[in-house]
JSON list of C-alpha atoms in Angstrom, two decimals:
[
{"chain": "A", "resi": 1, "resn": "MET", "atom": "CA", "xyz": [6.13, -2.80, -10.43]},
{"chain": "A", "resi": 2, "resn": "PRO", "atom": "CA", "xyz": [5.12, -3.61, -6.84]},
{"chain": "A", "resi": 3, "resn": "THR", "atom": "CA", "xyz": [3.17, -6.77, -6.07]},
{"chain": "A", "resi": 4, "resn": "THR", "atom": "CA", "xyz": [0.38, -6.77, -3.50]},
{"chain": "A", "resi": 5, "resn": "VAL", "atom": "CA", "xyz": [-0.88, -9.90, -1.76]},
{"chain": "A", "resi": 6, "resn": "THR", "atom": "CA", "xyz": [-3.81, -9.75, 0.65]},
{"chain": "A", "resi": 7, "resn": "GLU", "atom": "CA", "xyz": [-5.22, -12.41, 2.89]},
{"chain": "A", "resi": 8, "resn": "THR", "atom": "CA", "xyz": [-8.30, -12.45, 5.08]},
{"chain": "A", "resi": 9, "resn": "LEU", "atom": "CA", "xyz": [-8.76, -15.12, 7.71]},
{"chain": "A", "resi": 10, "resn": "ARG", "atom": "CA", "xyz": [-10.34, -15.81, 11.05]},
{"chain": "A", "resi": 11, "resn": "ALA", "atom": "CA", "xyz": [-8.22, -16.64, 14.09]},
{"chain": "A", "resi": 12, "resn": "ARG", "atom": "CA", "xyz": [-9.91, -18.27, 17.06]},
{"chain": "A", "resi": 13, "resn": "HIS", "atom": "CA", "xyz": [-8.19, -15.91, 19.49]},
{"chain": "A", "resi": 14, "resn": "ALA", "atom": "CA", "xyz": [-9.07, -12.49, 20.93]},
{"chain": "A", "resi": 15, "resn": "ALA", "atom": "CA", "xyz": [-8.14, -9.47, 18.81]},
{"chain": "A", "resi": 16, "resn": "THR", "atom": "CA", "xyz": [-6.09, -8.07, 21.71]},
{"chain": "A", "resi": 17, "resn": "ASP", "atom": "CA", "xyz": [-4.07, -11.31, 21.78]},
{"chain": "A", "resi": 18, "resn": "ILE", "atom": "CA", "xyz": [-3.42, -11.17, 18.03]},
{"chain": "A", "resi": 19, "resn": "PHE", "atom": "CA", "xyz": [-2.43, -7.50, 18.34]},
{"chain": "A", "resi": 20, "resn": "GLU", "atom": "CA", "xyz": [0.02, -8.40, 21.12]},
{"chain": "A", "resi": 21, "resn": "LEU", "atom": "CA", "xyz": [1.49, -11.22, 19.02]},
{"chain": "A", "resi": 22, "resn": "VAL", "atom": "CA", "xyz": [1.97, -9.12, 15.87]},
{"chain": "A", "resi": 23, "resn": "SER", "atom": "CA", "xyz": [3.39, -6.19, 17.88]},
{"chain": "A", "resi": 24, "resn": "ASP", "atom": "CA", "xyz": [5.91, -8.45, 19.63]},
{"chain": "A", "resi": 25, "resn": "VAL", "atom": "CA", "xyz": [8.39, -8.28, 16.74]},
{"chain": "A", "resi": 26, "resn": "GLU", "atom": "CA", "xyz": [11.46, -9.21, 18.78]},
{"chain": "A", "resi": 27, "resn": "ARG", "atom": "CA", "xyz": [10.03, -12.72, 19.25]},
{"chain": "A", "resi": 28, "resn": "TYR", "atom": "CA", "xyz": [9.39, -13.30, 15.51]},
{"chain": "A", "resi": 29, "resn": "PRO", "atom": "CA", "xyz": [12.63, -15.32, 15.10]},
{"chain": "A", "resi": 30, "resn": "ASP", "atom": "CA", "xyz": [11.22, -17.78, 17.69]},
{"chain": "A", "resi": 31, "resn": "PHE", "atom": "CA", "xyz": [8.46, -18.85, 15.30]},
{"chain": "A", "resi": 32, "resn": "ILE", "atom": "CA", "xyz": [9.28, -17.61, 11.79]},
{"chain": "A", "resi": 33, "resn": "PRO", "atom": "CA", "xyz": [12.01, -19.91, 10.44]},
{"chain": "A", "resi": 34, "resn": "TYR", "atom": "CA", "xyz": [13.55, -17.60, 7.84]},
{"chain": "A", "resi": 35, "resn": "LEU", "atom": "CA", "xyz": [13.98, -14.70, 10.29]},
{"chain": "A", "resi": 36, "resn": "THR", "atom": "CA", "xyz": [17.35, -15.23, 11.93]},
{"chain": "A", "resi": 37, "resn": "ASN", "atom": "CA", "xyz": [17.38, -12.01, 13.96]},
{"chain": "A", "resi": 38, "resn": "LEU", "atom": "CA", "xyz": [15.05, -9.10, 14.67]},
{"chain": "A", "resi": 39, "resn": "ARG", "atom": "CA", "xyz": [15.70, -6.24, 17.05]},
{"chain": "A", "resi": 40, "resn": "ILE", "atom": "CA", "xyz": [14.12, -2.92, 17.88]},
{"chain": "A", "resi": 41, "resn": "VAL", "atom": "CA", "xyz": [16.63, -0.15, 17.25]},
{"chain": "A", "resi": 42, "resn": "GLU", "atom": "CA", "xyz": [14.45, 2.79, 18.33]},
{"chain": "A", "resi": 43, "resn": "ARG", "atom": "CA", "xyz": [11.16, 3.11, 20.25]},
{"chain": "A", "resi": 44, "resn": "HIS", "atom": "CA", "xyz": [8.56, 5.88, 20.33]},
{"chain": "A", "resi": 45, "resn": "GLY", "atom": "CA", "xyz": [5.69, 5.31, 22.76]},
{"chain": "A", "resi": 46, "resn": "ASP", "atom": "CA", "xyz": [4.44, 2.20, 24.57]},
{"chain": "A", "resi": 47, "resn": "THR", "atom": "CA", "xyz": [4.04, -0.60, 22.01]},
{"chain": "A", "resi": 48, "resn": "ALA", "atom": "CA", "xyz": [1.78, -2.56, 24.39]},
{"chain": "A", "resi": 49, "resn": "LYS", "atom": "CA", "xyz": [-0.78, 0.23, 23.91]},
{"chain": "A", "resi": 50, "resn": "GLY", "atom": "CA", "xyz": [0.38, 1.21, 20.47]},
{"chain": "A", "resi": 51, "resn": "GLY", "atom": "CA", "xyz": [3.26, 3.36, 19.42]},
{"chain": "A", "resi": 52, "resn": "GLN", "atom": "CA", "xyz": [5.95, 3.48, 16.81]},
{"chain": "A", "resi": 53, "resn": "PHE", "atom": "CA", "xyz": [9.31, 1.79, 16.59]},
{"chain": "A", "resi": 54, "resn": "THR", "atom": "CA", "xyz": [12.07, 1.03, 14.14]},
{"chain": "A", "resi": 55, "resn": "ALA", "atom": "CA", "xyz": [13.14, -2.60, 13.76]},
{"chain": "A", "resi": 56, "resn": "GLU", "atom": "CA", "xyz": [16.03, -4.27, 11.99]},
{"chain": "A", "resi": 57, "resn": "ALA", "atom": "CA", "xyz": [15.54, -7.77, 10.59]},
{"chain": "A", "resi": 58, "resn": "LEU", "atom": "CA", "xyz": [17.94, -10.34, 9.18]},
{"chain": "A", "resi": 59, "resn": "VAL", "atom": "CA", "xyz": [16.26, -12.78, 6.80]},
{"chain": "A", "resi": 60, "resn": "ARG", "atom": "CA", "xyz": [17.64, -15.94, 5.27]},
{"chain": "A", "resi": 61, "resn": "PHE", "atom": "CA", "xyz": [15.60, -17.55, 2.48]},
{"chain": "A", "resi": 62, "resn": "LYS", "atom": "CA", "xyz": [17.15, -20.32, 0.38]},
{"chain": "A", "resi": 63, "resn": "ILE", "atom": "CA", "xyz": [20.41, -18.84, -0.91]},
{"chain": "A", "resi": 64, "resn": "ALA", "atom": "CA", "xyz": [19.55, -15.21, -0.08]},
{"chain": "A", "resi": 65, "resn": "ARG", "atom": "CA", "xyz": [20.49, -13.42, 3.12]},
{"chain": "A", "resi": 66, "resn": "GLU", "atom": "CA", "xyz": [19.26, -9.85, 3.54]},
{"chain": "A", "resi": 67, "resn": "ARG", "atom": "CA", "xyz": [18.99, -7.20, 6.22]},
{"chain": "A", "resi": 68, "resn": "PHE", "atom": "CA", "xyz": [16.30, -4.55, 6.24]},
{"chain": "A", "resi": 69, "resn": "ILE", "atom": "CA", "xyz": [14.95, -1.87, 8.54]},
{"chain": "A", "resi": 70, "resn": "THR", "atom": "CA", "xyz": [11.28, -1.00, 8.93]},
{"chain": "A", "resi": 71, "resn": "ARG", "atom": "CA", "xyz": [9.14, 1.50, 10.82]},
{"chain": "A", "resi": 72, "resn": "VAL", "atom": "CA", "xyz": [6.30, -0.17, 12.68]},
{"chain": "A", "resi": 73, "resn": "ASP", "atom": "CA", "xyz": [3.19, 1.75, 13.74]},
{"chain": "A", "resi": 74, "resn": "ALA", "atom": "CA", "xyz": [1.06, -0.15, 16.24]},
{"chain": "A", "resi": 75, "resn": "ASP", "atom": "CA", "xyz": [-2.33, 1.42, 16.97]},
{"chain": "A", "resi": 76, "resn": "ALA", "atom": "CA", "xyz": [-4.08, -0.56, 19.71]},
{"chain": "A", "resi": 77, "resn": "GLU", "atom": "CA", "xyz": [-7.21, 1.57, 19.57]},
{"chain": "A", "resi": 78, "resn": "ALA", "atom": "CA", "xyz": [-7.69, 0.98, 15.82]},
{"chain": "A", "resi": 79, "resn": "MET", "atom": "CA", "xyz": [-6.32, -2.59, 16.15]},
{"chain": "A", "resi": 80, "resn": "GLU", "atom": "CA", "xyz": [-3.98, -1.98, 13.23]},
{"chain": "A", "resi": 81, "resn": "ILE", "atom": "CA", "xyz": [-0.28, -2.55, 12.77]},
{"chain": "A", "resi": 82, "resn": "SER", "atom": "CA", "xyz": [1.47, -1.14, 9.71]},
{"chain": "A", "resi": 83, "resn": "VAL", "atom": "CA", "xyz": [5.04, -1.70, 8.60]},
{"chain": "A", "resi": 84, "resn": "ASN", "atom": "CA", "xyz": [6.96, 0.47, 6.11]},
{"chain": "A", "resi": 85, "resn": "LEU", "atom": "CA", "xyz": [10.45, 0.15, 4.70]},
{"chain": "A", "resi": 86, "resn": "VAL", "atom": "CA", "xyz": [13.20, 2.43, 6.00]},
{"chain": "A", "resi": 87, "resn": "ASP", "atom": "CA", "xyz": [16.19, 0.70, 4.38]},
{"chain": "A", "resi": 88, "resn": "GLY", "atom": "CA", "xyz": [16.94, -2.60, 2.70]},
{"chain": "A", "resi": 89, "resn": "PRO", "atom": "CA", "xyz": [16.84, -4.65, -0.49]},
{"chain": "A", "resi": 90, "resn": "PHE", "atom": "CA", "xyz": [13.37, -3.47, -1.51]},
{"chain": "A", "resi": 91, "resn": "ARG", "atom": "CA", "xyz": [12.13, -0.62, -3.64]},
{"chain": "A", "resi": 92, "resn": "THR", "atom": "CA", "xyz": [8.83, -1.01, -1.79]},
{"chain": "A", "resi": 93, "resn": "LEU", "atom": "CA", "xyz": [7.88, -2.91, 1.36]},
{"chain": "A", "resi": 94, "resn": "GLU", "atom": "CA", "xyz": [4.63, -2.24, 3.22]},
{"chain": "A", "resi": 95, "resn": "ASN", "atom": "CA", "xyz": [2.40, -4.52, 5.19]},
{"chain": "A", "resi": 96, "resn": "CYS", "atom": "CA", "xyz": [-0.65, -3.99, 7.30]},
{"chain": "A", "resi": 97, "resn": "TRP", "atom": "CA", "xyz": [-2.55, -6.09, 9.83]},
{"chain": "A", "resi": 98, "resn": "ARG", "atom": "CA", "xyz": [-6.14, -4.97, 10.49]},
{"chain": "A", "resi": 99, "resn": "LEU", "atom": "CA", "xyz": [-7.84, -6.85, 13.31]},
{"chain": "A", "resi": 100, "resn": "THR", "atom": "CA", "xyz": [-11.58, -6.96, 13.89]},
{"chain": "A", "resi": 101, "resn": "ALA", "atom": "CA", "xyz": [-13.19, -8.62, 16.91]},
{"chain": "A", "resi": 102, "resn": "LEU", "atom": "CA", "xyz": [-16.02, -10.90, 15.76]},
{"chain": "A", "resi": 103, "resn": "PRO", "atom": "CA", "xyz": [-19.24, -11.46, 17.75]},
{"chain": "A", "resi": 104, "resn": "ASP", "atom": "CA", "xyz": [-18.05, -14.85, 19.05]},
{"chain": "A", "resi": 105, "resn": "GLY", "atom": "CA", "xyz": [-14.81, -13.32, 20.43]},
{"chain": "A", "resi": 106, "resn": "SER", "atom": "CA", "xyz": [-12.58, -14.56, 17.62]},
{"chain": "A", "resi": 107, "resn": "THR", "atom": "CA", "xyz": [-10.73, -12.21, 15.24]},
{"chain": "A", "resi": 108, "resn": "ARG", "atom": "CA", "xyz": [-10.95, -11.38, 11.58]},
{"chain": "A", "resi": 109, "resn": "ILE", "atom": "CA", "xyz": [-7.46, -10.65, 10.26]},
{"chain": "A", "resi": 110, "resn": "ASP", "atom": "CA", "xyz": [-7.06, -8.58, 7.10]},
{"chain": "A", "resi": 111, "resn": "PHE", "atom": "CA", "xyz": [-3.41, -8.75, 6.07]},
{"chain": "A", "resi": 112, "resn": "SER", "atom": "CA", "xyz": [-1.81, -7.01, 3.10]},
{"chain": "A", "resi": 113, "resn": "LEU", "atom": "CA", "xyz": [1.74, -7.06, 1.84]},
{"chain": "A", "resi": 114, "resn": "THR", "atom": "CA", "xyz": [3.09, -4.84, -0.96]},
{"chain": "A", "resi": 115, "resn": "PHE", "atom": "CA", "xyz": [6.65, -5.38, -2.08]},
{"chain": "A", "resi": 116, "resn": "GLU", "atom": "CA", "xyz": [9.12, -4.85, -4.87]},
{"chain": "A", "resi": 117, "resn": "PHE", "atom": "CA", "xyz": [12.76, -5.90, -4.67]},
{"chain": "A", "resi": 118, "resn": "ALA", "atom": "CA", "xyz": [15.51, -3.64, -5.97]},
{"chain": "A", "resi": 119, "resn": "ASN", "atom": "CA", "xyz": [17.43, -6.81, -6.96]},
{"chain": "A", "resi": 120, "resn": "ILE", "atom": "CA", "xyz": [15.77, -8.48, -9.97]},
{"chain": "A", "resi": 121, "resn": "VAL", "atom": "CA", "xyz": [16.94, -12.00, -8.98]},
{"chain": "A", "resi": 122, "resn": "LEU", "atom": "CA", "xyz": [15.52, -11.69, -5.46]},
{"chain": "A", "resi": 123, "resn": "GLY", "atom": "CA", "xyz": [12.33, -10.28, -6.94]},
{"chain": "A", "resi": 124, "resn": "MET", "atom": "CA", "xyz": [11.92, -13.24, -9.27]},
{"chain": "A", "resi": 125, "resn": "LEU", "atom": "CA", "xyz": [12.61, -15.68, -6.42]},
{"chain": "A", "resi": 126, "resn": "LEU", "atom": "CA", "xyz": [9.93, -14.20, -4.16]},
{"chain": "A", "resi": 127, "resn": "ASN", "atom": "CA", "xyz": [7.45, -13.41, -6.94]},
{"chain": "A", "resi": 128, "resn": "ALA", "atom": "CA", "xyz": [7.46, -17.04, -8.04]},
{"chain": "A", "resi": 129, "resn": "ASN", "atom": "CA", "xyz": [6.37, -18.08, -4.55]},
{"chain": "A", "resi": 130, "resn": "LYS", "atom": "CA", "xyz": [4.51, -15.01, -3.28]},
{"chain": "A", "resi": 131, "resn": "ASP", "atom": "CA", "xyz": [1.17, -16.62, -2.43]},
{"chain": "A", "resi": 132, "resn": "ARG", "atom": "CA", "xyz": [2.84, -19.57, -0.74]},
{"chain": "A", "resi": 133, "resn": "ALA", "atom": "CA", "xyz": [5.23, -17.24, 1.12]},
{"chain": "A", "resi": 134, "resn": "VAL", "atom": "CA", "xyz": [2.39, -15.08, 2.46]},
{"chain": "A", "resi": 135, "resn": "ARG", "atom": "CA", "xyz": [0.32, -18.14, 3.37]},
{"chain": "A", "resi": 136, "resn": "SER", "atom": "CA", "xyz": [3.34, -19.63, 5.20]},
{"chain": "A", "resi": 137, "resn": "LEU", "atom": "CA", "xyz": [3.96, -16.37, 7.07]},
{"chain": "A", "resi": 138, "resn": "ILE", "atom": "CA", "xyz": [0.33, -16.17, 8.21]},
{"chain": "A", "resi": 139, "resn": "GLU", "atom": "CA", "xyz": [0.34, -19.86, 9.21]},
{"chain": "A", "resi": 140, "resn": "HIS", "atom": "CA", "xyz": [3.38, -19.27, 11.42]},
{"chain": "A", "resi": 141, "resn": "PHE", "atom": "CA", "xyz": [1.52, -16.45, 13.19]},
{"chain": "A", "resi": 142, "resn": "VAL", "atom": "CA", "xyz": [-1.64, -18.55, 13.62]},
{"chain": "A", "resi": 143, "resn": "ALA", "atom": "CA", "xyz": [0.38, -21.50, 14.96]},
{"chain": "A", "resi": 144, "resn": "GLU", "atom": "CA", "xyz": [2.12, -19.19, 17.44]},
{"chain": "A", "resi": 145, "resn": "ALA", "atom": "CA", "xyz": [-1.24, -17.72, 18.50]},
{"chain": "A", "resi": 146, "resn": "ASP", "atom": "CA", "xyz": [-2.54, -21.26, 18.98]},
{"chain": "A", "resi": 147, "resn": "ARG", "atom": "CA", "xyz": [0.47, -22.00, 21.19]},
{"chain": "A", "resi": 148, "resn": "ARG", "atom": "CA", "xyz": [0.29, -18.77, 23.26]},
{"chain": "A", "resi": 149, "resn": "TYR", "atom": "CA", "xyz": [-3.41, -17.99, 23.66]},
{"chain": "A", "resi": 150, "resn": "PRO", "atom": "CA", "xyz": [-6.68, -19.71, 24.55]},
{"chain": "A", "resi": 151, "resn": "THR", "atom": "CA", "xyz": [-8.89, -20.81, 21.66]},
{"chain": "A", "resi": 152, "resn": "ILE", "atom": "CA", "xyz": [-12.23, -19.02, 21.61]},
{"chain": "A", "resi": 153, "resn": "GLY", "atom": "CA", "xyz": [-15.12, -18.65, 19.21]},
{"chain": "A", "resi": 154, "resn": "ALA", "atom": "CA", "xyz": [-17.45, -20.99, 17.43]},
{"chain": "A", "resi": 155, "resn": "ARG", "atom": "CA", "xyz": [-15.82, -23.56, 15.15]},
{"chain": "A", "resi": 156, "resn": "GLU", "atom": "CA", "xyz": [-18.74, -23.40, 12.70]},
{"chain": "A", "resi": 157, "resn": "TYR", "atom": "CA", "xyz": [-17.90, -19.83, 11.66]},
{"chain": "A", "resi": 158, "resn": "GLY", "atom": "CA", "xyz": [-15.11, -21.26, 9.51]},
{"chain": "A", "resi": 159, "resn": "ASP", "atom": "CA", "xyz": [-11.81, -19.57, 8.79]},
{"chain": "A", "resi": 160, "resn": "LEU", "atom": "CA", "xyz": [-12.78, -16.78, 6.29]},
{"chain": "A", "resi": 161, "resn": "ARG", "atom": "CA", "xyz": [-9.60, -17.62, 4.39]},
{"chain": "A", "resi": 162, "resn": "THR", "atom": "CA", "xyz": [-9.13, -15.84, 1.09]},
{"chain": "A", "resi": 163, "resn": "ILE", "atom": "CA", "xyz": [-6.01, -14.74, -0.75]},
{"chain": "A", "resi": 164, "resn": "TYR", "atom": "CA", "xyz": [-5.88, -12.11, -3.45]},
{"chain": "A", "resi": 165, "resn": "THR", "atom": "CA", "xyz": [-2.85, -11.06, -5.49]},
{"chain": "A", "resi": 166, "resn": "GLU", "atom": "CA", "xyz": [-2.48, -7.94, -7.62]}
]
């Protein structure tokens, strides 16, 4: 049965900057330690303004090394990026980033990840650490946003951080 993990948080960066960061998949290996390679194998449309592309990723986590291919739909107008499995070690893999500009210029990020491994051992390994894995993934994105983009927004608004697992 698939597992879904959602997280909502506030990033003190413009929504357009966060969209650019999440859409820039080829640079993920620069800041996500367990991604050893990621390349776009096919493009449809201009991903700076949205569009669709197919990406191949090589992941190394503890003793596991896996390759998978996803279709990425980046919709700049809706400020949403969705990722769906094309091929790989999963029965199910979907994630979605929904970005909302807040009144102070910062961004509310609603992130969801639904997954189920075809391999029971890999499934048990990730399921045991799913909340920590999602939190770590999001923290890598926030740290990269902090490095790339100016900080904006009022500190007193907090971080809106919540995690929910189904």
